[in-house]
PDB file of C-alpha atoms and ligand atoms in Angstrom:
ATOM      1  CA  MET S   1      50.687 -36.800  -0.483  1.00 85.00           C
ATOM      2  CA  PRO S   2      48.146 -38.341   1.932  1.00 93.00           C
ATOM      3  CA  THR S   3      44.861 -36.555   2.467  1.00 93.00           C
ATOM      4  CA  LEU S   4      43.128 -35.945   5.760  1.00 91.00           C
ATOM      5  CA  LEU S   5      39.741 -35.319   4.226  1.00 91.00           C
ATOM      6  CA  ASN S   6      38.246 -34.758   0.802  1.00 90.00           C
ATOM      7  CA  MET S   7      35.446 -32.213   0.640  1.00 88.00           C
ATOM      8  CA  THR S   8      32.956 -31.083  -1.940  1.00 86.00           C
ATOM      9  CA  ALA S   9      31.861 -27.495  -2.441  1.00 81.00           C
ATOM     10  CA  PRO S  10      28.654 -26.030  -3.889  1.00 82.00           C
ATOM     11  CA  LEU S  11      30.163 -24.558  -7.033  1.00 81.00           C
ATOM     12  CA  ARG S  12      33.794 -25.564  -7.411  1.00 82.00           C
ATOM     13  CA  ASP S  13      36.042 -28.602  -7.613  1.00 85.00           C
ATOM     14  CA  ASN S  14      36.481 -30.862  -4.642  1.00 86.00           C
ATOM     15  CA  PHE S  15      39.290 -29.960  -2.294  1.00 85.00           C
ATOM     16  CA  ASP S  16      41.475 -31.764   0.221  1.00 91.00           C
ATOM     17  CA  ILE S  17      43.312 -31.201   3.461  1.00 93.00           C
ATOM     18  CA  PRO S  18      46.716 -32.696   2.655  1.00 95.00           C
ATOM     19  CA  TYR S  19      49.333 -33.675   5.221  1.00 97.00           C
ATOM     20  CA  HIS S  20      52.858 -35.057   5.349  1.00 98.00           C
ATOM     21  CA  ASP S  21      53.557 -38.603   6.542  1.00 98.00           C
ATOM     22  CA  LEU S  22      57.337 -38.858   6.887  1.00 97.00           C
ATOM     23  CA  GLY S  23      59.788 -41.460   8.138  1.00 96.00           C
ATOM     24  CA  PRO S  24      59.427 -45.240   8.545  1.00 95.00           C
ATOM     25  CA  GLN S  25      55.910 -46.219   7.464  1.00 96.00           C
ATOM     26  CA  ASP S  26      55.956 -49.578   9.222  1.00 96.00           C
ATOM     27  CA  ARG S  27      55.493 -48.191  12.717  1.00 94.00           C
ATOM     28  CA  PRO S  28      53.014 -45.922  14.499  1.00 96.00           C
ATOM     29  CA  PRO S  29      53.737 -42.194  14.328  1.00 98.00           C
ATOM     30  CA  ARG S  30      55.887 -40.845  17.148  1.00 98.00           C
ATOM     31  CA  LEU S  31      54.909 -37.219  16.597  1.00 98.00           C
ATOM     32  CA  ALA S  32      51.915 -35.437  15.104  1.00 98.00           C
ATOM     33  CA  ILE S  33      52.197 -31.698  14.662  1.00 98.00           C
ATOM     34  CA  VAL S  34      49.360 -29.457  13.559  1.00 98.00           C
ATOM     35  CA  ALA S  35      49.030 -25.790  12.569  1.00 98.00           C
ATOM     36  CA  GLY S  36      46.549 -23.568  10.776  1.00 98.00           C
ATOM     37  CA  VAL S  37      43.491 -24.663  12.738  1.00 98.00           C
ATOM     38  CA  HIS S  38      42.894 -20.910  12.522  1.00 98.00           C
ATOM     39  CA  GLY S  39      43.312 -19.725   8.941  1.00 97.00           C
ATOM     40  CA  ASP S  40      45.052 -16.441   9.782  1.00 97.00           C
ATOM     41  CA  GLU S  41      47.836 -17.997  11.881  1.00 97.00           C
ATOM     42  CA  LEU S  42      50.567 -17.943   9.291  1.00 98.00           C
ATOM     43  CA  ASN S  43      53.735 -18.486  11.334  1.00 98.00           C
ATOM     44  CA  GLY S  44      52.845 -22.080  12.214  1.00 98.00           C
ATOM     45  CA  VAL S  45      51.689 -22.889   8.684  1.00 98.00           C
ATOM     46  CA  PHE S  46      54.930 -21.602   7.188  1.00 98.00           C
ATOM     47  CA  VAL S  47      57.189 -23.278   9.747  1.00 98.00           C
ATOM     48  CA  LEU S  48      55.485 -26.670   9.449  1.00 98.00           C
ATOM     49  CA  ALA S  49      55.687 -26.584   5.652  1.00 98.00           C
ATOM     50  CA  ARG S  50      59.401 -25.753   5.966  1.00 98.00           C
ATOM     51  CA  LEU S  51      59.878 -28.494   8.548  1.00 98.00           C
ATOM     52  CA  ALA S  52      58.228 -31.053   6.257  1.00 98.00           C
ATOM     53  CA  ASP S  53      60.613 -30.060   3.477  1.00 97.00           C
ATOM     54  CA  PHE S  54      63.585 -30.238   5.848  1.00 96.00           C
ATOM     55  CA  LEU S  55      62.673 -33.768   6.988  1.00 96.00           C
ATOM     56  CA  ALA S  56      61.918 -34.914   3.445  1.00 95.00           C
ATOM     57  CA  GLN S  57      65.362 -33.665   2.354  1.00 94.00           C
ATOM     58  CA  LEU S  58      66.915 -35.474   5.311  1.00 91.00           C
ATOM     59  CA  GLN S  59      65.345 -38.724   4.148  1.00 87.00           C
ATOM     60  CA  ILE S  60      66.828 -38.456   0.670  1.00 87.00           C
ATOM     61  CA  SER S  61      70.146 -36.873   1.658  1.00 81.00           C
ATOM     62  CA  GLY S  62      71.888 -40.233   1.544  1.00 75.00           C
ATOM     63  CA  LYS S  63      74.107 -39.325   4.475  1.00 80.00           C
ATOM     64  CA  PRO S  64      74.048 -42.526   6.523  1.00 79.00           C
ATOM     65  CA  ASP S  65      74.445 -40.763   9.895  1.00 84.00           C
ATOM     66  CA  GLN S  66      71.622 -38.276   9.227  1.00 88.00           C
ATOM     67  CA  THR S  67      68.297 -40.055   9.494  1.00 92.00           C
ATOM     68  CA  LEU S  68      64.675 -39.570  10.361  1.00 95.00           C
ATOM     69  CA  ARG S  69      64.275 -42.558  12.657  1.00 94.00           C
ATOM     70  CA  GLU S  70      60.648 -42.162  13.609  1.00 97.00           C
ATOM     71  CA  ARG S  71      57.430 -41.573  11.729  1.00 98.00           C
ATOM     72  CA  VAL S  72      56.255 -37.952  11.889  1.00 98.00           C
ATOM     73  CA  LEU S  73      52.886 -36.566  10.758  1.00 98.00           C
ATOM     74  CA  ILE S  74      52.719 -32.888   9.835  1.00 98.00           C
ATOM     75  CA  ILE S  75      49.464 -31.063   9.065  1.00 98.00           C
ATOM     76  CA  PRO S  76      50.524 -27.509   8.128  1.00 97.00           C
ATOM     77  CA  ALA S  77      47.040 -26.130   7.482  1.00 97.00           C
ATOM     78  CA  VAL S  78      43.869 -27.627   8.936  1.00 97.00           C
ATOM     79  CA  ASN S  79      41.699 -24.669   7.910  1.00 97.00           C
ATOM     80  CA  VAL S  80      42.955 -24.888   4.348  1.00 94.00           C
ATOM     81  CA  LEU S  81      40.064 -22.962   2.852  1.00 93.00           C
ATOM     82  CA  GLY S  82      40.357 -20.205   5.468  1.00 95.00           C
ATOM     83  CA  LEU S  83      44.022 -19.810   4.592  1.00 94.00           C
ATOM     84  CA  ASN S  84      43.278 -19.458   0.916  1.00 92.00           C
ATOM     85  CA  THR S  85      40.607 -16.848   1.531  1.00 92.00           C
ATOM     86  CA  ARG S  86      42.274 -15.050   4.482  1.00 93.00           C
ATOM     87  CA  ASN S  87      39.731 -16.167   7.036  1.00 95.00           C
ATOM     88  CA  ARG S  88      40.483 -17.146  10.624  1.00 97.00           C
ATOM     89  CA  PHE S  89      37.383 -19.344  10.719  1.00 97.00           C
ATOM     90  CA  TRP S  90      35.887 -21.799   8.238  1.00 95.00           C
ATOM     91  CA  PRO S  91      34.719 -19.486   5.429  1.00 92.00           C
ATOM     92  CA  PHE S  92      31.303 -20.972   4.609  1.00 89.00           C
ATOM     93  CA  ASP S  93      29.769 -20.734   8.076  1.00 92.00           C
ATOM     94  CA  LYS S  94      32.369 -18.749  10.087  1.00 95.00           C
ATOM     95  CA  ILE S  95      32.844 -21.617  12.519  1.00 96.00           C
ATOM     96  CA  ASN S  96      35.921 -21.757  14.767  1.00 97.00           C
ATOM     97  CA  ILE S  97      37.303 -25.228  14.036  1.00 97.00           C
ATOM     98  CA  ASN S  98      38.990 -25.293  17.446  1.00 97.00           C
ATOM     99  CA  ARG S  99      35.540 -25.399  19.063  1.00 96.00           C
ATOM    100  CA  MET S 100      34.426 -28.487  17.148  1.00 97.00           C
ATOM    101  CA  PHE S 101      36.518 -31.276  18.672  1.00 97.00           C
ATOM    102  CA  PRO S 102      36.166 -34.237  18.935  1.00 97.00           C
ATOM    103  CA  GLY S 103      34.037 -33.735  15.821  1.00 97.00           C
ATOM    104  CA  GLN S 104      31.826 -36.202  14.010  1.00 97.00           C
ATOM    105  CA  THR S 105      32.639 -38.269  10.929  1.00 95.00           C
ATOM    106  CA  ASP S 106      29.115 -37.942   9.553  1.00 94.00           C
ATOM    107  CA  GLY S 107      28.528 -34.351  10.710  1.00 95.00           C
ATOM    108  CA  GLU S 108      28.785 -30.972   9.033  1.00 94.00           C
ATOM    109  CA  THR S 109      32.017 -29.971   7.323  1.00 94.00           C
ATOM    110  CA  THR S 110      33.839 -28.531  10.352  1.00 96.00           C
ATOM    111  CA  GLN S 111      32.741 -31.506  12.475  1.00 97.00           C
ATOM    112  CA  ARG S 112      34.149 -33.841   9.835  1.00 96.00           C
ATOM    113  CA  ILE S 113      37.387 -31.842   9.698  1.00 97.00           C
ATOM    114  CA  ALA S 114      37.760 -32.060  13.488  1.00 97.00           C
ATOM    115  CA  ALA S 115      37.096 -35.810  13.478  1.00 97.00           C
ATOM    116  CA  ALA S 116      39.629 -36.365  10.687  1.00 97.00           C
ATOM    117  CA  VAL S 117      42.339 -34.341  12.481  1.00 98.00           C
ATOM    118  CA  LEU S 118      41.745 -36.228  15.710  1.00 98.00           C
ATOM    119  CA  ASN S 119      41.643 -39.609  13.988  1.00 97.00           C
ATOM    120  CA  VAL S 120      45.043 -39.107  12.355  1.00 97.00           C
ATOM    121  CA  THR S 121      46.820 -37.384  15.249  1.00 98.00           C
ATOM    122  CA  ARG S 122      45.609 -39.643  18.063  1.00 97.00           C
ATOM    123  CA  GLN S 123      47.913 -42.439  16.853  1.00 96.00           C
ATOM    124  CA  ALA S 124      51.012 -40.425  17.760  1.00 98.00           C
ATOM    125  CA  TYR S 125      52.686 -40.372  21.173  1.00 98.00           C
ATOM    126  CA  TYR S 126      53.759 -36.706  21.054  1.00 98.00           C
ATOM    127  CA  ARG S 127      51.191 -34.194  19.787  1.00 98.00           C
ATOM    128  CA  VAL S 128      51.798 -30.510  19.174  1.00 98.00           C
ATOM    129  CA  ASP S 129      49.205 -27.894  18.172  1.00 98.00           C
ATOM    130  CA  VAL S 130      50.817 -24.660  16.960  1.00 98.00           C
ATOM    131  CA  HIS S 131      48.877 -21.414  17.306  1.00 98.00           C
ATOM    132  CA  THR S 132      49.737 -17.792  16.564  1.00 96.00           C
ATOM    133  CA  SER S 133      47.641 -15.903  19.094  1.00 93.00           C
ATOM    134  CA  ASN S 134      45.211 -13.648  17.207  1.00 93.00           C
ATOM    135  CA  GLN S 135      45.425 -10.389  15.242  1.00 94.00           C
ATOM    136  CA  ASP S 136      45.370  -8.220  18.388  1.00 95.00           C
ATOM    137  CA  THR S 137      48.137  -9.652  20.546  1.00 96.00           C
ATOM    138  CA  GLU S 138      51.657 -10.801  19.741  1.00 97.00           C
ATOM    139  CA  GLU S 139      52.955 -13.792  21.703  1.00 97.00           C
ATOM    140  CA  MET S 140      56.623 -14.654  22.145  1.00 97.00           C
ATOM    141  CA  PRO S 141      57.344 -18.259  21.091  1.00 97.00           C
ATOM    142  CA  GLN S 142      56.301 -20.404  24.046  1.00 97.00           C
ATOM    143  CA  VAL S 143      55.110 -23.874  25.050  1.00 97.00           C
ATOM    144  CA  ARG S 144      51.856 -23.987  27.002  1.00 95.00           C
ATOM    145  CA  LEU S 145      50.946 -26.876  29.251  1.00 95.00           C
ATOM    146  CA  TYR S 146      47.493 -27.416  30.720  1.00 93.00           C
ATOM    147  CA  ASP S 147      47.421 -29.479  33.913  1.00 94.00           C
ATOM    148  CA  PRO S 148      50.424 -31.478  32.662  1.00 96.00           C
ATOM    149  CA  ASN S 149      51.963 -34.671  33.995  1.00 96.00           C
ATOM    150  CA  ASP S 150      55.663 -34.852  34.884  1.00 97.00           C
ATOM    151  CA  ASP S 151      56.610 -36.353  31.509  1.00 98.00           C
ATOM    152  CA  GLU S 152      55.048 -33.374  29.733  1.00 98.00           C
ATOM    153  CA  ARG S 153      56.791 -30.922  32.054  1.00 97.00           C
ATOM    154  CA  ALA S 154      60.168 -32.454  31.248  1.00 97.00           C
ATOM    155  CA  THR S 155      59.517 -32.876  27.526  1.00 98.00           C
ATOM    156  CA  ALA S 156      58.268 -29.282  27.124  1.00 97.00           C
ATOM    157  CA  CYS S 157      61.772 -28.064  27.903  1.00 95.00           C
ATOM    158  CA  LEU S 158      63.223 -30.054  24.973  1.00 95.00           C
ATOM    159  CA  PHE S 159      61.821 -27.539  22.476  1.00 96.00           C
ATOM    160  CA  GLY S 160      64.253 -24.997  23.893  1.00 90.00           C
ATOM    161  CA  LEU S 161      61.732 -22.199  23.369  1.00 94.00           C
ATOM    162  CA  PRO S 162      62.360 -19.289  25.749  1.00 92.00           C
ATOM    163  CA  ALA S 163      59.292 -19.912  27.932  1.00 95.00           C
ATOM    164  CA  VAL S 164      57.285 -22.891  29.139  1.00 96.00           C
ATOM    165  CA  ILE S 165      54.031 -21.805  30.775  1.00 95.00           C
ATOM    166  CA  GLU S 166      51.929 -24.086  32.922  1.00 93.00           C
ATOM    167  CA  ARG S 167      48.228 -23.512  33.511  1.00 90.00           C
ATOM    168  CA  GLY S 168      45.329 -25.386  35.010  1.00 89.00           C
ATOM    169  CA  VAL S 169      43.120 -27.148  32.531  1.00 87.00           C
ATOM    170  CA  ASN S 170      40.498 -24.870  30.989  1.00 82.00           C
ATOM    171  CA  THR S 171      37.177 -26.240  32.216  1.00 84.00           C
ATOM    172  CA  ARG S 172      35.096 -23.947  29.990  1.00 83.00           C
ATOM    173  CA  LEU S 173      36.762 -24.649  26.649  1.00 85.00           C
ATOM    174  CA  THR S 174      36.586 -28.432  26.441  1.00 91.00           C
ATOM    175  CA  ASN S 175      36.120 -28.766  22.686  1.00 95.00           C
ATOM    176  CA  THR S 176      39.576 -27.660  21.557  1.00 96.00           C
ATOM    177  CA  LEU S 177      42.021 -30.053  19.906  1.00 97.00           C
ATOM    178  CA  GLY S 178      44.472 -29.672  22.790  1.00 96.00           C
ATOM    179  CA  HIS S 179      41.806 -30.549  25.330  1.00 95.00           C
ATOM    180  CA  VAL S 180      40.506 -33.590  23.472  1.00 97.00           C
ATOM    181  CA  TRP S 181      44.053 -34.912  22.932  1.00 97.00           C
ATOM    182  CA  ARG S 182      44.377 -35.224  26.696  1.00 95.00           C
ATOM    183  CA  GLN S 183      41.955 -38.157  26.605  1.00 95.00           C
ATOM    184  CA  CYS S 184      44.171 -39.960  24.078  1.00 96.00           C
ATOM    185  CA  GLY S 185      47.165 -40.382  26.431  1.00 95.00           C
ATOM    186  CA  GLY S 186      50.666 -39.625  25.199  1.00 97.00           C
ATOM    187  CA  GLU S 187      52.151 -36.162  25.682  1.00 98.00           C
ATOM    188  CA  ASN S 188      50.404 -33.042  24.421  1.00 98.00           C
ATOM    189  CA  PHE S 189      51.655 -29.510  23.857  1.00 98.00           C
ATOM    190  CA  ILE S 190      50.306 -26.185  22.668  1.00 97.00           C
ATOM    191  CA  ILE S 191      52.796 -23.768  21.126  1.00 98.00           C
ATOM    192  CA  GLN S 192      52.006 -20.068  20.742  1.00 97.00           C
ATOM    193  CA  CYS S 193      54.124 -18.005  18.398  1.00 97.00           C
ATOM    194  CA  GLY S 194      53.719 -14.450  17.132  1.00 98.00           C
ATOM    195  CA  LEU S 195      50.840 -12.401  15.761  1.00 97.00           C
ATOM    196  CA  ALA S 196      48.129 -13.657  13.416  1.00 97.00           C
ATOM    197  CA  GLY S 197      47.433 -12.109  10.010  1.00 97.00           C
ATOM    198  CA  ALA S 198      51.113 -11.629   9.107  1.00 96.00           C
ATOM    199  CA  LEU S 199      54.426 -13.464   9.203  1.00 98.00           C
ATOM    200  CA  GLN S 200      57.144 -12.658  11.736  1.00 98.00           C
ATOM    201  CA  PRO S 201      60.295 -14.273  10.294  1.00 98.00           C
ATOM    202  CA  HIS S 202      62.276 -13.969  13.550  1.00 97.00           C
ATOM    203  CA  HIS S 203      59.581 -15.886  15.460  1.00 97.00           C
ATOM    204  CA  CYS S 204      59.397 -18.438  12.633  1.00 98.00           C
ATOM    205  CA  GLU S 205      63.135 -19.010  12.916  1.00 96.00           C
ATOM    206  CA  THR S 206      62.897 -19.523  16.686  1.00 96.00           C
ATOM    207  CA  LEU S 207      60.032 -21.979  16.237  1.00 97.00           C
ATOM    208  CA  PHE S 208      61.751 -23.899  13.446  1.00 97.00           C
ATOM    209  CA  ARG S 209      64.920 -24.265  15.512  1.00 95.00           C
ATOM    210  CA  GLY S 210      62.832 -25.343  18.485  1.00 96.00           C
ATOM    211  CA  LEU S 211      61.039 -28.068  16.546  1.00 97.00           C
ATOM    212  CA  VAL S 212      64.291 -29.397  15.056  1.00 97.00           C
ATOM    213  CA  ALA S 213      65.879 -29.352  18.536  1.00 95.00           C
ATOM    214  CA  PHE S 214      62.886 -31.291  19.842  1.00 97.00           C
ATOM    215  CA  LEU S 215      63.239 -33.920  17.090  1.00 97.00           C
ATOM    216  CA  ASP S 216      66.947 -34.186  17.859  1.00 96.00           C
ATOM    217  CA  ARG S 217      66.641 -34.402  21.646  1.00 95.00           C
ATOM    218  CA  THR S 218      63.897 -37.033  21.499  1.00 97.00           C
ATOM    219  CA  GLY S 219      65.988 -39.146  19.089  1.00 96.00           C
ATOM    220  CA  MET S 220      63.531 -38.822  16.216  1.00 97.00           C
ATOM    221  CA  VAL S 221      66.294 -37.431  14.006  1.00 95.00           C
ATOM    222  CA  THR S 222      69.986 -38.202  14.323  1.00 92.00           C
ATOM    223  CA  GLY S 223      73.210 -36.827  12.942  1.00 88.00           C
ATOM    224  CA  LEU S 224      72.358 -33.130  12.964  1.00 88.00           C
ATOM    225  CA  THR S 225      74.766 -30.552  14.325  1.00 83.00           C
ATOM    226  CA  LEU S 226      72.656 -27.981  16.099  1.00 81.00           C
ATOM    227  CA  ALA S 227      73.742 -24.593  17.342  1.00 76.00           C
ATOM    228  CA  GLU S 228      73.544 -24.090  21.087  1.00 72.00           C
ATOM    229  CA  ASP S 229      70.497 -22.216  22.326  1.00 64.00           C
ATOM    230  CA  GLU S 230      71.160 -18.533  22.769  1.00 61.00           C
ATOM    231  CA  ASP S 231      68.273 -17.923  25.108  1.00 61.00           C
ATOM    232  CA  ASP S 232      67.764 -19.149  28.615  1.00 78.00           C
ATOM    233  CA  LEU S 233      64.740 -21.298  29.086  1.00 87.00           C
ATOM    234  CA  HIS S 234      62.364 -20.292  31.847  1.00 92.00           C
ATOM    235  CA  TYR S 235      59.571 -22.363  33.334  1.00 94.00           C
ATOM    236  CA  PHE S 236      56.572 -20.449  34.655  1.00 93.00           C
ATOM    237  CA  GLY S 237      54.154 -22.288  36.904  1.00 88.00           C
ATOM    238  CA  LEU S 238      50.701 -21.371  38.115  1.00 81.00           C
ATOM    239  CA  ASN S 239      50.327 -17.797  39.372  1.00 84.00           C
ATOM    240  CA  GLN S 240      53.508 -16.591  37.725  1.00 90.00           C
ATOM    241  CA  SER S 241      51.980 -14.201  35.275  1.00 88.00           C
ATOM    242  CA  PHE S 242      50.475 -10.774  35.397  1.00 89.00           C
ATOM    243  CA  ALA S 243      47.993  -9.461  32.843  1.00 91.00           C
ATOM    244  CA  ILE S 244      47.957  -5.689  32.295  1.00 93.00           C
ATOM    245  CA  ILE S 245      44.346  -4.774  31.511  1.00 94.00           C
ATOM    246  CA  SER S 246      43.376  -1.407  30.072  1.00 95.00           C
ATOM    247  CA  GLU S 247      41.457   0.925  32.346  1.00 94.00           C
ATOM    248  CA  GLN S 248      40.479   3.239  29.507  1.00 94.00           C
ATOM    249  CA  ALA S 249      39.976   3.423  25.756  1.00 97.00           C
ATOM    250  CA  GLY S 250      42.268   5.111  23.250  1.00 97.00           C
ATOM    251  CA  ILE S 251      45.016   4.389  20.753  1.00 98.00           C
ATOM    252  CA  PHE S 252      47.687   2.163  22.243  1.00 98.00           C
ATOM    253  CA  VAL S 253      51.257   2.490  20.976  1.00 97.00           C
ATOM    254  CA  SER S 254      54.308   0.503  22.017  1.00 97.00           C
ATOM    255  CA  ARG S 255      57.698  -0.034  20.461  1.00 95.00           C
ATOM    256  CA  LEU S 256      58.760  -2.895  22.730  1.00 97.00           C
ATOM    257  CA  ASN S 257      59.472  -6.376  21.446  1.00 96.00           C
ATOM    258  CA  VAL S 258      57.965  -9.450  23.071  1.00 97.00           C
ATOM    259  CA  GLY S 259      60.430 -11.778  24.754  1.00 95.00           C
ATOM    260  CA  ARG S 260      62.364  -9.093  26.654  1.00 96.00           C
ATOM    261  CA  TRP S 261      62.624  -8.708  30.419  1.00 96.00           C
ATOM    262  CA  VAL S 262      61.272  -5.531  31.968  1.00 97.00           C
ATOM    263  CA  GLN S 263      61.787  -4.033  35.413  1.00 96.00           C
ATOM    264  CA  ALA S 264      58.949  -2.982  37.701  1.00 94.00           C
ATOM    265  CA  GLY S 265      57.904   0.522  36.654  1.00 95.00           C
ATOM    266  CA  GLU S 266      59.486   0.249  33.201  1.00 97.00           C
ATOM    267  CA  TRP S 267      57.627   1.789  30.267  1.00 97.00           C
ATOM    268  CA  ILE S 268      55.395  -0.574  28.274  1.00 97.00           C
ATOM    269  CA  GLY S 269      53.482   1.833  26.046  1.00 97.00           C
ATOM    270  CA  ASP S 270      51.248   4.892  25.826  1.00 97.00           C
ATOM    271  CA  ILE S 271      47.516   5.421  25.368  1.00 98.00           C
ATOM    272  CA  TYR S 272      46.548   8.472  23.299  1.00 98.00           C
ATOM    273  CA  ASP S 273      43.231  10.135  22.705  1.00 97.00           C
ATOM    274  CA  GLY S 274      42.477   9.320  19.072  1.00 93.00           C
ATOM    275  CA  PHE S 275      40.894  12.731  18.364  1.00 95.00           C
ATOM    276  CA  SER S 276      42.863  15.293  20.369  1.00 97.00           C
ATOM    277  CA  GLY S 277      46.120  13.337  20.119  1.00 96.00           C
ATOM    278  CA  ARG S 278      46.858  13.976  23.795  1.00 97.00           C
ATOM    279  CA  MET S 279      48.348  11.264  25.911  1.00 96.00           C
ATOM    280  CA  ARG S 280      45.777   9.747  28.239  1.00 96.00           C
ATOM    281  CA  ALA S 281      47.942   7.304  30.135  1.00 96.00           C
ATOM    282  CA  GLN S 282      51.382   5.839  30.269  1.00 96.00           C
ATOM    283  CA  ILE S 283      51.450   2.095  30.853  1.00 96.00           C
ATOM    284  CA  THR S 284      54.271   0.785  33.017  1.00 96.00           C
ATOM    285  CA  ALA S 285      55.139  -2.676  34.241  1.00 95.00           C
ATOM    286  CA  PRO S 286      53.427  -3.446  37.572  1.00 92.00           C
ATOM    287  CA  ALA S 287      56.119  -6.019  38.362  1.00 91.00           C
ATOM    288  CA  ALA S 288      59.404  -7.207  36.921  1.00 94.00           C
ATOM    289  CA  GLY S 289      58.981  -9.974  34.386  1.00 95.00           C
ATOM    290  CA  LEU S 290      59.302 -11.406  30.907  1.00 96.00           C
ATOM    291  CA  LEU S 291      57.108  -9.565  28.406  1.00 97.00           C
ATOM    292  CA  SER S 292      55.453 -12.590  26.804  1.00 96.00           C
ATOM    293  CA  SER S 293      52.428 -10.913  25.174  1.00 96.00           C
ATOM    294  CA  LEU S 294      51.915  -7.417  23.845  1.00 97.00           C
ATOM    295  CA  ARG S 295      48.956  -5.712  22.205  1.00 97.00           C
ATOM    296  CA  ARG S 296      49.539  -4.808  18.548  1.00 97.00           C
ATOM    297  CA  GLN S 297      45.972  -3.734  17.773  1.00 97.00           C
ATOM    298  CA  PRO S 298      46.096   0.009  18.539  1.00 97.00           C
ATOM    299  CA  LEU S 299      42.339   0.489  19.033  1.00 97.00           C
ATOM    300  CA  LEU S 300      41.911  -0.077  22.722  1.00 97.00           C
ATOM    301  CA  CYS S 301      38.795  -0.414  24.847  1.00 96.00           C
ATOM    302  CA  GLU S 302      38.461  -0.520  28.593  1.00 96.00           C
ATOM    303  CA  GLY S 303      39.095  -4.068  29.826  1.00 94.00           C
ATOM    304  CA  ASP S 304      41.278  -5.097  26.877  1.00 94.00           C
ATOM    305  CA  LEU S 305      44.529  -6.963  27.380  1.00 94.00           C
ATOM    306  CA  ILE S 306      47.542  -4.669  26.916  1.00 96.00           C
ATOM    307  CA  ALA S 307      50.366  -6.993  27.891  1.00 96.00           C
ATOM    308  CA  ARG S 308      51.205 -10.070  29.891  1.00 94.00           C
ATOM    309  CA  LEU S 309      54.281 -10.387  32.073  1.00 94.00           C
ATOM    310  CA  LEU S 310      55.660 -13.709  33.260  1.00 94.00           C
ATOM    311  CA  THR S 311      57.052 -13.242  36.733  1.00 92.00           C
ATOM    312  CA  VAL S 312      59.781 -15.094  38.580  1.00 89.00           C
ATOM    313  CA  GLY S 313      57.814 -14.964  41.826  1.00 84.00           C
ATOM    314  CA  GLU S 314      54.118 -15.595  42.352  1.00 81.00           C
ATOM    315  CA  SER S 315      51.913 -12.738  41.226  1.00 74.00           C
ATOM    316  CA  GLY S 316      48.560 -14.265  42.137  1.00 62.00           C
ATOM    317  CA  ASP S 317      46.877 -12.785  39.112  1.00 61.00           C
ATOM    318  CA  ARG S 318      43.513 -14.470  38.693  1.00 57.00           C
ATOM    319  CA  MET S 319      42.565 -12.410  35.634  1.00 55.00           C
ATOM    320  CA  ASP S 320      45.180 -14.179  33.589  1.00 55.00           C
ATOM    321  CA  GLN S 321      43.428 -17.509  34.099  1.00 52.00           C
ATOM    322  CA  ILE S 322      40.369 -16.067  32.427  1.00 48.00           C
ATOM    323  CA  ILE S 323      41.980 -14.761  29.259  1.00 50.00           C
ATOM    324  CA  HIS S 324      44.768 -17.231  28.813  1.00 52.00           C
ATOM    325  CA  GLY S 325      42.833 -19.244  26.258  1.00 53.00           C
ATOM    326  CA  GLN S 326      43.017 -16.308  23.838  1.00 60.00           C
ATOM    327  CA  GLY S 327      44.045 -17.317  20.329  1.00 66.00           C
ATOM    328  CA  GLN S 328      43.473 -21.028  20.836  1.00 76.00           C
TER     329      GLN S 328
HETATM  330 ZN1  LIG X 401      44.846 -20.340  16.983  1.00 95.71          ZN
END
């Protein structure tokens, strides 16, 4: 098992960030896929570990038509210590690793982690960073593109995830892995999937199928028989989303699932007074759209994100530009 970085700790054994290096070793990696930059984002960690096992089994299956034709790097858990201690950030100093790129090889621990991740992944042509939103908001499985080129727009659809969402590049957050990858060429993708702090097996299944479909459609694996996609794929460009922002505090309750279409005026959820138990407001959809994000943290303050709808037509919602970086 190759190691991204070996680290020492004040009062315990050394520890590593291991990764998988699969497929033909005599050529540069075609794909690098990363998860667990945030230590509470379990869906991506689980799916990438399962994917590594799937590809390793494919290599030893002995079936001549089923092959892994290209070299694939998989880093299931960048924030390995955060995962083991149930921390979103790096446990020693509470640093968000996704604010440390491009990092520094002779810097502090999180700077060295960032530099090591970038150094290994920059060799690949396709790069994918899997995130799981945060512990407040659940995201349907989706590909996010930031100021993409036409190759990235076309390739994003090969994952077969139910939504591809295009945004302008975030000019404030320039030290994320996804942002720094852009300077390395190739094609770069962010995937969002589910709710942090827990595992959602149905989202994991969608993501796993999407990654295998991607490997198949790009010719990295051959000989698999894949089921047809059940869901339609929808591409959402700039100004095709609407963020529902809370106008008051309370306890927010919703029984909807992300990934469903709602009509204008359809019920999204209710806000209750946490002491009297009376309903303060009923939240309804301001426009028809795909419910891509939904608040799962019930404690609600004024100005919090309740839900995000992806709309077929332009919605001209500037607020969404501001909070779209959430969870990354
Ligand atoms: Zn994240």
